[in-house]
mmCIF file of C-alpha atoms in Angstrom:
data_model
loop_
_atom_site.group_PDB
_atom_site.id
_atom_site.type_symbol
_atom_site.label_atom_id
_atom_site.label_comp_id
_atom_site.label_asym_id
_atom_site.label_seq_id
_atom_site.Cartn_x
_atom_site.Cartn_y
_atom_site.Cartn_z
ATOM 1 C CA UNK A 1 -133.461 -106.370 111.038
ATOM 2 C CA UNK A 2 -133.448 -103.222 109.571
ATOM 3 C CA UNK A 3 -131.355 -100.460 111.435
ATOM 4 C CA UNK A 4 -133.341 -96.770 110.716
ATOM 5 C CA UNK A 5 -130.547 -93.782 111.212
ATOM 6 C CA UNK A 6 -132.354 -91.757 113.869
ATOM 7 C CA UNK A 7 -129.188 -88.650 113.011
ATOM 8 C CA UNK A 8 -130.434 -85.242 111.894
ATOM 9 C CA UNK A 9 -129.132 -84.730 108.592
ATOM 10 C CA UNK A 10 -128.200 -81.245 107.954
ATOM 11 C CA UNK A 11 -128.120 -78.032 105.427
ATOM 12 C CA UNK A 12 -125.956 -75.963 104.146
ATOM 13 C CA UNK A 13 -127.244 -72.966 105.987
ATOM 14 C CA UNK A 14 -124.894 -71.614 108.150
ATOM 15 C CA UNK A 15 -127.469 -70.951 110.971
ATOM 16 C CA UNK A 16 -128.078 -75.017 110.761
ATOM 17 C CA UNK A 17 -124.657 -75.809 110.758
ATOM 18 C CA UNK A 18 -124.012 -73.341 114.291
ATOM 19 C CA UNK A 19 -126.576 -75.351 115.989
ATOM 20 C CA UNK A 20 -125.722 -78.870 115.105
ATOM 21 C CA UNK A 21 -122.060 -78.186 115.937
ATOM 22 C CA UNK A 22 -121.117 -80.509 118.647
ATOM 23 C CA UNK A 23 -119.402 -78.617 121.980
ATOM 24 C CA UNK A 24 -116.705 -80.798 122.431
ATOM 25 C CA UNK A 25 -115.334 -83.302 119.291
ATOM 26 C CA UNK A 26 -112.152 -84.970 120.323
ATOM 27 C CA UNK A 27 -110.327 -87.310 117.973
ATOM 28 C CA UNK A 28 -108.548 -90.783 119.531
ATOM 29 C CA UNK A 29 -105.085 -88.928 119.410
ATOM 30 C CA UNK A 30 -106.544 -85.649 120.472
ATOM 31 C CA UNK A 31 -106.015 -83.823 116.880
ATOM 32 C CA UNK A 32 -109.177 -81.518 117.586
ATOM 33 C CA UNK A 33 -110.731 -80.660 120.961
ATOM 34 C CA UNK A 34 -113.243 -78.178 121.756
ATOM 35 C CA UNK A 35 -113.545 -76.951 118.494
ATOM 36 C CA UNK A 36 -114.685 -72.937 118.400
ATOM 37 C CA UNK A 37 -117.737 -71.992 115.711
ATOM 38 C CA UNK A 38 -116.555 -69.903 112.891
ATOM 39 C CA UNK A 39 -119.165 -67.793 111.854
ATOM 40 C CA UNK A 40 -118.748 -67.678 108.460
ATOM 41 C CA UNK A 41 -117.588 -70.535 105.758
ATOM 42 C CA UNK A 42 -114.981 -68.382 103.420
ATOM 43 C CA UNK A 43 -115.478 -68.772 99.739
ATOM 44 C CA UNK A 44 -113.047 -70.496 97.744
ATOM 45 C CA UNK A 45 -112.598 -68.873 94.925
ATOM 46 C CA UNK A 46 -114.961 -66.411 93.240
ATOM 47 C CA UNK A 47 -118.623 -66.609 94.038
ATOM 48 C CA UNK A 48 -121.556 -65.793 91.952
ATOM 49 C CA UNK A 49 -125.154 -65.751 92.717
ATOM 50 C CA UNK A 50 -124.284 -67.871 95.799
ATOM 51 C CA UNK A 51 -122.540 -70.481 93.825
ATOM 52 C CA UNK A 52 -118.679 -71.024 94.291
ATOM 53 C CA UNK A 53 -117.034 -71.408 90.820
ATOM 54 C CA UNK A 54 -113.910 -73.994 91.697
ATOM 55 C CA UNK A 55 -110.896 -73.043 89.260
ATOM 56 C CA UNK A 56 -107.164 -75.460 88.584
ATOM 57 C CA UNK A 57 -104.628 -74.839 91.677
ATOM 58 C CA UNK A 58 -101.460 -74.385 89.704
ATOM 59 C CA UNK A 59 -97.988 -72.839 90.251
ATOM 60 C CA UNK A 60 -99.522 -70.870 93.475
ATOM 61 C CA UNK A 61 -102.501 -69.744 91.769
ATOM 62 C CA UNK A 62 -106.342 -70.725 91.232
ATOM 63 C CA UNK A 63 -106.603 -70.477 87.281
ATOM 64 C CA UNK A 64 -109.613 -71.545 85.508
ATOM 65 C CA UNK A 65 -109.767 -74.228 82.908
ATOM 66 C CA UNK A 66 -108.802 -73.686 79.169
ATOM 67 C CA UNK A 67 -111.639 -74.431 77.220
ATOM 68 C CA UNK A 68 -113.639 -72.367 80.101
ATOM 69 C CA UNK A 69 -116.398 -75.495 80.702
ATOM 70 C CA UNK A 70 -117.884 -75.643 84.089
ATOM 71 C CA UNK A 71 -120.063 -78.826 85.832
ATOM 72 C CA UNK A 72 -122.502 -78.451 89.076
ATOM 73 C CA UNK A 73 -121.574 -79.521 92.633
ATOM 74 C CA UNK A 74 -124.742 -80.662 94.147
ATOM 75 C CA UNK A 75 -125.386 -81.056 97.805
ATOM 76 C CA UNK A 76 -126.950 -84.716 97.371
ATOM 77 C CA UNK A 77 -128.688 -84.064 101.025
ATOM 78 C CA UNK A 78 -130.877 -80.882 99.774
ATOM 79 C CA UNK A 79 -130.268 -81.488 95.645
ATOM 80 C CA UNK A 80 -128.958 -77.599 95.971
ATOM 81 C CA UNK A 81 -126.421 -76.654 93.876
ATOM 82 C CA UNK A 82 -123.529 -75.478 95.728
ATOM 83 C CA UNK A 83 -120.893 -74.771 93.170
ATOM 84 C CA UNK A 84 -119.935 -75.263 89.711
ATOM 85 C CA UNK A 85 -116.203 -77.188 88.989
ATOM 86 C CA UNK A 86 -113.731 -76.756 86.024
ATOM 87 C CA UNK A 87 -113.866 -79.298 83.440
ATOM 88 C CA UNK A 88 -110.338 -79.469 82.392
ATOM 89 C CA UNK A 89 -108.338 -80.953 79.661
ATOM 90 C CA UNK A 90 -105.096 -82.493 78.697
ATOM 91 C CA UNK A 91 -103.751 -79.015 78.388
ATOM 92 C CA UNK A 92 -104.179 -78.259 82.061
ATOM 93 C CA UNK A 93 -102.712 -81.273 83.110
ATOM 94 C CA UNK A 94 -100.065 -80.491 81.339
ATOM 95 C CA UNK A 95 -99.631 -77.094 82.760
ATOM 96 C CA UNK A 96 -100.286 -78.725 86.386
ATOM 97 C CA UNK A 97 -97.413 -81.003 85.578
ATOM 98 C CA UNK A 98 -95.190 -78.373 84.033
ATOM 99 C CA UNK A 99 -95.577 -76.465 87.059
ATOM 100 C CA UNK A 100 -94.665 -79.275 89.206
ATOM 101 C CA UNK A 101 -91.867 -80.402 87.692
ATOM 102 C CA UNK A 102 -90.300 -76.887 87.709
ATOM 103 C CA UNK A 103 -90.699 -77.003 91.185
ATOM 104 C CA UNK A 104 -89.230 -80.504 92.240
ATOM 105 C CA UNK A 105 -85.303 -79.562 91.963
ATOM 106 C CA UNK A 106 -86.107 -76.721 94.590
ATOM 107 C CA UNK A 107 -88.064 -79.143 97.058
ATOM 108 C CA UNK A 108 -86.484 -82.464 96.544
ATOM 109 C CA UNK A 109 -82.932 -80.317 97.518
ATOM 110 C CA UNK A 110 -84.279 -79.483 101.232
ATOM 111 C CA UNK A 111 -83.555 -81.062 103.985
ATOM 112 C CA UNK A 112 -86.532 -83.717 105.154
ATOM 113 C CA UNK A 113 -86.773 -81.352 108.522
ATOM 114 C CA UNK A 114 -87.083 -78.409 106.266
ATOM 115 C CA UNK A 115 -89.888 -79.913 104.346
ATOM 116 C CA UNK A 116 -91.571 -81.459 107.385
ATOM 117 C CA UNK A 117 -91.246 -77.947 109.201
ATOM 118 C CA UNK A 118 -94.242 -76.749 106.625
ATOM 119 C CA UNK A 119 -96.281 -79.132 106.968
ATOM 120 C CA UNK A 120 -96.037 -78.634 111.061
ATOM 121 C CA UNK A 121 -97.454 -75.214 110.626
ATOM 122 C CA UNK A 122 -99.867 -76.876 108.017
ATOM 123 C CA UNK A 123 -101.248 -79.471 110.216
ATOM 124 C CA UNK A 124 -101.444 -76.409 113.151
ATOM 125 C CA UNK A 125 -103.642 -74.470 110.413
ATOM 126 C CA UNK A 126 -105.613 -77.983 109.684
ATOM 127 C CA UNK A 127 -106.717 -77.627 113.561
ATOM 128 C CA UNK A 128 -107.572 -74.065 113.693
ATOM 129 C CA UNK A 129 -109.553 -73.834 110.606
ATOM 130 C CA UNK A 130 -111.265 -77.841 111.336
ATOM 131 C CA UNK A 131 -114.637 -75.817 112.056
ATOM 132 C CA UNK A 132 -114.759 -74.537 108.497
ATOM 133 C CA UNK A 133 -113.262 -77.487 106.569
ATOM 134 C CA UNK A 134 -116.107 -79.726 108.305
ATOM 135 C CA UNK A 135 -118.642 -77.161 107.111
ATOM 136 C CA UNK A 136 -117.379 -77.234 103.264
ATOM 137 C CA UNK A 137 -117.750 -81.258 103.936
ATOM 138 C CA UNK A 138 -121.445 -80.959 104.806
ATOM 139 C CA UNK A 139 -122.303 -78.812 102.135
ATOM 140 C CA UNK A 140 -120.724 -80.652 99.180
ATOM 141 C CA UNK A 141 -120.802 -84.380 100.312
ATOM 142 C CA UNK A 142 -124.269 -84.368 102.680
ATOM 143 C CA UNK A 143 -122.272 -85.696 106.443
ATOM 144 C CA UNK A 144 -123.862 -84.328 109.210
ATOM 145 C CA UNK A 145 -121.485 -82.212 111.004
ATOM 146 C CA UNK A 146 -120.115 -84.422 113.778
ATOM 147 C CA UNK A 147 -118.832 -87.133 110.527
ATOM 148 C CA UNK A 148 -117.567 -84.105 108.737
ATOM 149 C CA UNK A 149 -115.434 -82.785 111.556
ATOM 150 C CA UNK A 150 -114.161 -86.606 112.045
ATOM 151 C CA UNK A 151 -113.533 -86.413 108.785
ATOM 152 C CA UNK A 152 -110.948 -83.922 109.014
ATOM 153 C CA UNK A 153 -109.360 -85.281 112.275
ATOM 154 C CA UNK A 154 -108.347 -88.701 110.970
ATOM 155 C CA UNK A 155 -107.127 -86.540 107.798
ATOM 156 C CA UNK A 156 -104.846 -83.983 110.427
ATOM 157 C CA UNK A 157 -103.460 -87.505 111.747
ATOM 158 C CA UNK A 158 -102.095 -88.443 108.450
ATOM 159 C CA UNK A 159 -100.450 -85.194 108.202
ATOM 160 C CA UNK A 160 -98.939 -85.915 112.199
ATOM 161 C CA UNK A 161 -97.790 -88.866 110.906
ATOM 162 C CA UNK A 162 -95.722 -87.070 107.787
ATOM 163 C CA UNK A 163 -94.549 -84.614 110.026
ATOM 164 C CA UNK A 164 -92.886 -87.794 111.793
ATOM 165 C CA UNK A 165 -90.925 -88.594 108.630
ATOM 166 C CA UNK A 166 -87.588 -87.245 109.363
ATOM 167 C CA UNK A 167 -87.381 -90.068 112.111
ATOM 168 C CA UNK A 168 -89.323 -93.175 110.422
ATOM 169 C CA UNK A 169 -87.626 -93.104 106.895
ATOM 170 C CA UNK A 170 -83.857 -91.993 107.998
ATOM 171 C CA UNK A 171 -82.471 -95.008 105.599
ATOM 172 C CA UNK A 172 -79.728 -96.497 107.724
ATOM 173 C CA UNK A 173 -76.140 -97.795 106.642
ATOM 174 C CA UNK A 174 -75.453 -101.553 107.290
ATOM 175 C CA UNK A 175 -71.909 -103.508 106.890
ATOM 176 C CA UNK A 176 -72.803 -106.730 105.851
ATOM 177 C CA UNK A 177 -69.241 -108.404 106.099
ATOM 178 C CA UNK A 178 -65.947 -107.209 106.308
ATOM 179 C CA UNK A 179 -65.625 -104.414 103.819
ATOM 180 C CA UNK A 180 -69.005 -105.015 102.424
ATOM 181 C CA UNK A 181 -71.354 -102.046 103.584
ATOM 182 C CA UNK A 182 -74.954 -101.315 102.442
ATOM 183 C CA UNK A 183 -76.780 -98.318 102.105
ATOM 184 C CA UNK A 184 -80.496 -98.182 102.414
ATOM 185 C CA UNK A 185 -81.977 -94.958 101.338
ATOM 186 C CA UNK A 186 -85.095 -92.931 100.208
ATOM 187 C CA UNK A 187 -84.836 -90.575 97.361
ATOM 188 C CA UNK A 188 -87.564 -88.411 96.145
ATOM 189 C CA UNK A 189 -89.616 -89.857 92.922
ATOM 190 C CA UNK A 190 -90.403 -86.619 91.049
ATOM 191 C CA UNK A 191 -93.859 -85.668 89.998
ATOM 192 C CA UNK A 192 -96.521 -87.581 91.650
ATOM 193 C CA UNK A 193 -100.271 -87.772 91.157
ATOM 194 C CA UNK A 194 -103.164 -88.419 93.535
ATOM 195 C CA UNK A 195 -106.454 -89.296 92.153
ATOM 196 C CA UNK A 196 -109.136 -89.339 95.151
ATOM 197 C CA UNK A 197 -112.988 -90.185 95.520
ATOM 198 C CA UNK A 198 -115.686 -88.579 96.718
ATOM 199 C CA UNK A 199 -116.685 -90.421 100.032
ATOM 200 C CA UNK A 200 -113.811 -88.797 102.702
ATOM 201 C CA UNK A 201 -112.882 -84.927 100.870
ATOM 202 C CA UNK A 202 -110.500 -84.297 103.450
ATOM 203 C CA UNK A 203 -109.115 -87.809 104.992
ATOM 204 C CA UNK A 204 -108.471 -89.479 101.694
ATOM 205 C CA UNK A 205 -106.439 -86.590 99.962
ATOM 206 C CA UNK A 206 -104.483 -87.073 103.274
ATOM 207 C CA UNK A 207 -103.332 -90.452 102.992
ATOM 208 C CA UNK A 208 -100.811 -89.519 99.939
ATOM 209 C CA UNK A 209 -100.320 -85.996 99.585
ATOM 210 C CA UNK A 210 -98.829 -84.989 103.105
ATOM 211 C CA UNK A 211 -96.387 -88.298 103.075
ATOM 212 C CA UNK A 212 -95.413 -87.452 99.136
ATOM 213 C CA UNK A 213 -94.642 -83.963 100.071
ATOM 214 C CA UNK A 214 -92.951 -84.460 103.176
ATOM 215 C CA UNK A 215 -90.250 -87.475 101.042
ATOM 216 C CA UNK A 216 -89.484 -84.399 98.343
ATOM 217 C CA UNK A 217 -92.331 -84.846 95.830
ATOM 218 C CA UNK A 218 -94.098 -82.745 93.893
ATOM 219 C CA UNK A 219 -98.132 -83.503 93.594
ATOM 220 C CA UNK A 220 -100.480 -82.673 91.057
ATOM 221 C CA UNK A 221 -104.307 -84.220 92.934
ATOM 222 C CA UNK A 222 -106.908 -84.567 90.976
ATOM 223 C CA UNK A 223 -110.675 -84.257 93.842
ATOM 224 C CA UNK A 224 -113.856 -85.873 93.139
ATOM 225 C CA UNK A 225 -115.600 -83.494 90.529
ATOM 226 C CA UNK A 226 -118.218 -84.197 93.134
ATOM 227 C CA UNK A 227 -116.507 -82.203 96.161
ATOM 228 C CA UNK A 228 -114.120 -79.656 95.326
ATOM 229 C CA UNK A 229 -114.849 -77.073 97.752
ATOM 230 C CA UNK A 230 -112.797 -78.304 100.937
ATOM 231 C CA UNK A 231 -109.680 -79.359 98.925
ATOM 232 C CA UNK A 232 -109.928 -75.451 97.251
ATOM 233 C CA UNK A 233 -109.865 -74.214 100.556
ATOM 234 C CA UNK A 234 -106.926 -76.560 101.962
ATOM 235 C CA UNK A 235 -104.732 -75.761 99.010
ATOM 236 C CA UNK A 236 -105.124 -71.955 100.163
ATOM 237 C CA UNK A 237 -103.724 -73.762 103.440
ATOM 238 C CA UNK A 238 -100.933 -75.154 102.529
ATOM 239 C CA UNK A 239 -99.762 -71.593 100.566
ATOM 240 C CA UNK A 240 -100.398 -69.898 104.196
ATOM 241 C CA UNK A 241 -98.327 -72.445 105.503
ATOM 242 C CA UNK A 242 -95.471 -71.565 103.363
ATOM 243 C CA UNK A 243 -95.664 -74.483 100.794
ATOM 244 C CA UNK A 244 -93.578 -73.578 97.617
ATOM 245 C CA UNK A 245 -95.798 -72.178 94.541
ATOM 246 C CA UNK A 246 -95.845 -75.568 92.665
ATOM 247 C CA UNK A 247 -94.928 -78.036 94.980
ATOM 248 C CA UNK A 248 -98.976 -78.578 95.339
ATOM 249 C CA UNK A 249 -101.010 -78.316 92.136
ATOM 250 C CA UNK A 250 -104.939 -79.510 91.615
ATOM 251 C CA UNK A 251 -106.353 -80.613 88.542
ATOM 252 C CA UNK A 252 -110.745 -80.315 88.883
ATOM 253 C CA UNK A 253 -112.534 -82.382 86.292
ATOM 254 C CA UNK A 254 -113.820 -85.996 85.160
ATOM 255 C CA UNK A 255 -112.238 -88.864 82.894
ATOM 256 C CA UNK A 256 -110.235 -86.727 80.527
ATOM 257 C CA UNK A 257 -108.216 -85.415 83.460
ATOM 258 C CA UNK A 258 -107.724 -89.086 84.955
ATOM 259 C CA UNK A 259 -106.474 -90.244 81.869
ATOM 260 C CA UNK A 260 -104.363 -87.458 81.242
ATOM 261 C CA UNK A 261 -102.703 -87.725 84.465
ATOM 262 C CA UNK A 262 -102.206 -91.699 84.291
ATOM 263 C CA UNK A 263 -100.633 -91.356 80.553
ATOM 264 C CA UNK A 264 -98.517 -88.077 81.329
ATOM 265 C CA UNK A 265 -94.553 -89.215 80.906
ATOM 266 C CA UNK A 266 -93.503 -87.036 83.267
ATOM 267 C CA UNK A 267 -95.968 -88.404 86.940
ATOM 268 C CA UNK A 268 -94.092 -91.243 88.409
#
């Protein structure tokens, strides 16, 4: 039997996106409900001719790649380009690193409360600005507009479930027999990396980098060269939301950067 998808996919016109938007999209823990319609998707980084050029996240700042070597994003619904992505090297990973690993004393030395307070206002900014994530979704990765915006909901419940932290990963203090106590407890790693696929551009990013900040880590992600758009726009996020220039770097690029990450000394 042969099951035909009946769904209308969509563009990346903003006009089609408006009328395909769903009035009501509630997730199962009620993340996003009754979503407004922004009216306008806002760019990234720079734009030219129509096409958003997708620079490094490092140390607070988009940056583009060293060697100055771009690669398409293509909308595989339409075939329409949509944006062009850094290639990086070894040498931005490096800085991405070094700009991490500056940053770790700083985070790693706050309280888990004081970590998990940013990423309460984070997860509040995930929910406001869910309407214009989703849209960056269709027009890189091809979802119609109802998976794109569950797409970010199952994401904003990975960052509720960070922001529970402080109370699920307390360590606890056990005496054992007499004068024999022992002490179970969570310390920071350091640098970590996250290297994520194409299918989910929101949710999948979620599953590590919320829970790795919240613990005391620094992250350096490395996106699908394939859909860079809506993790651009969430790193601008998570500086509104008062993240620490460094704590959250991104890396664009293909194999070279993968490698670079895996073999780096310094990513735990």
């Amino acid at each position: 039997m042969v099951h035909i998808d009946k769904r209308p996919r969509i563009d990346s016109t903003e006009e089609t996106l408006d009328k395909t938007m769903p009035p009501n999209v509630e997730s199962p823990t009620g993340v996003i409900n009754a979503l407004p319609v922004m009216a306008t998707t806002k760019p990234t980084t720079t734009t030219k001719d129509n096409i958003t050029e997708v620079n490094n996240y490092i140390n607070g700042s988009f940056v583009p790649p060293i060697k100055s070597s771009y690669l398409p994003v293509i909308n595989p619904s339409t075939s329409n380009e949509v944006g062009s992505v850094a290639l990086s090297s070894k040498d931005d990973v490096s800085a991405a690193v070094s700009a991490a690993s500056a940053a770790f004393p700083a985070w790693s030395n706050l309280t888990m409360k004081s970590r998990v307070a940013i990423l309460l206002k984070f997860h509040y900014l995930i929910r406001e600005h869910a309407t214009e994530l989703a849209k960056l979704i269709v027009i890189e990765n091809g979802k119609n507009m109802t998976e794109a915006l569950a797409d970010v909901a199952k994401g904003n419940e990975t960052v509720e479930y960070a922001c529970s932290l402080p109370q699920i990963a307390q360590g606890k203090t056990l005496q054992v027999s007499r004068e024999v106590t022992c002490m179970d407890r969570r310390d920071a790693l350091g640098v970590v990396a996250s290297i994520v696929p194409f299918n989910f551009p929101f949710m999948v990013p979620m599953w590590t980098v919320p829970i790795a900040l919240a613990c005391g880590n620094t992250v350096v992600l490395k996106p699908s060269e394939k859909v860079p758009l809506t993790m651009m726009r969430v790193a601008e996020l998570f500086k509104e939301a008062g993240l620490p220039d460094g704590v959250f770097n991104m890396v664009q690029g293909t194999k070279e950067v993968v490698e670079a990450l895996i073999d780096h000394p310094t990513v735990r």
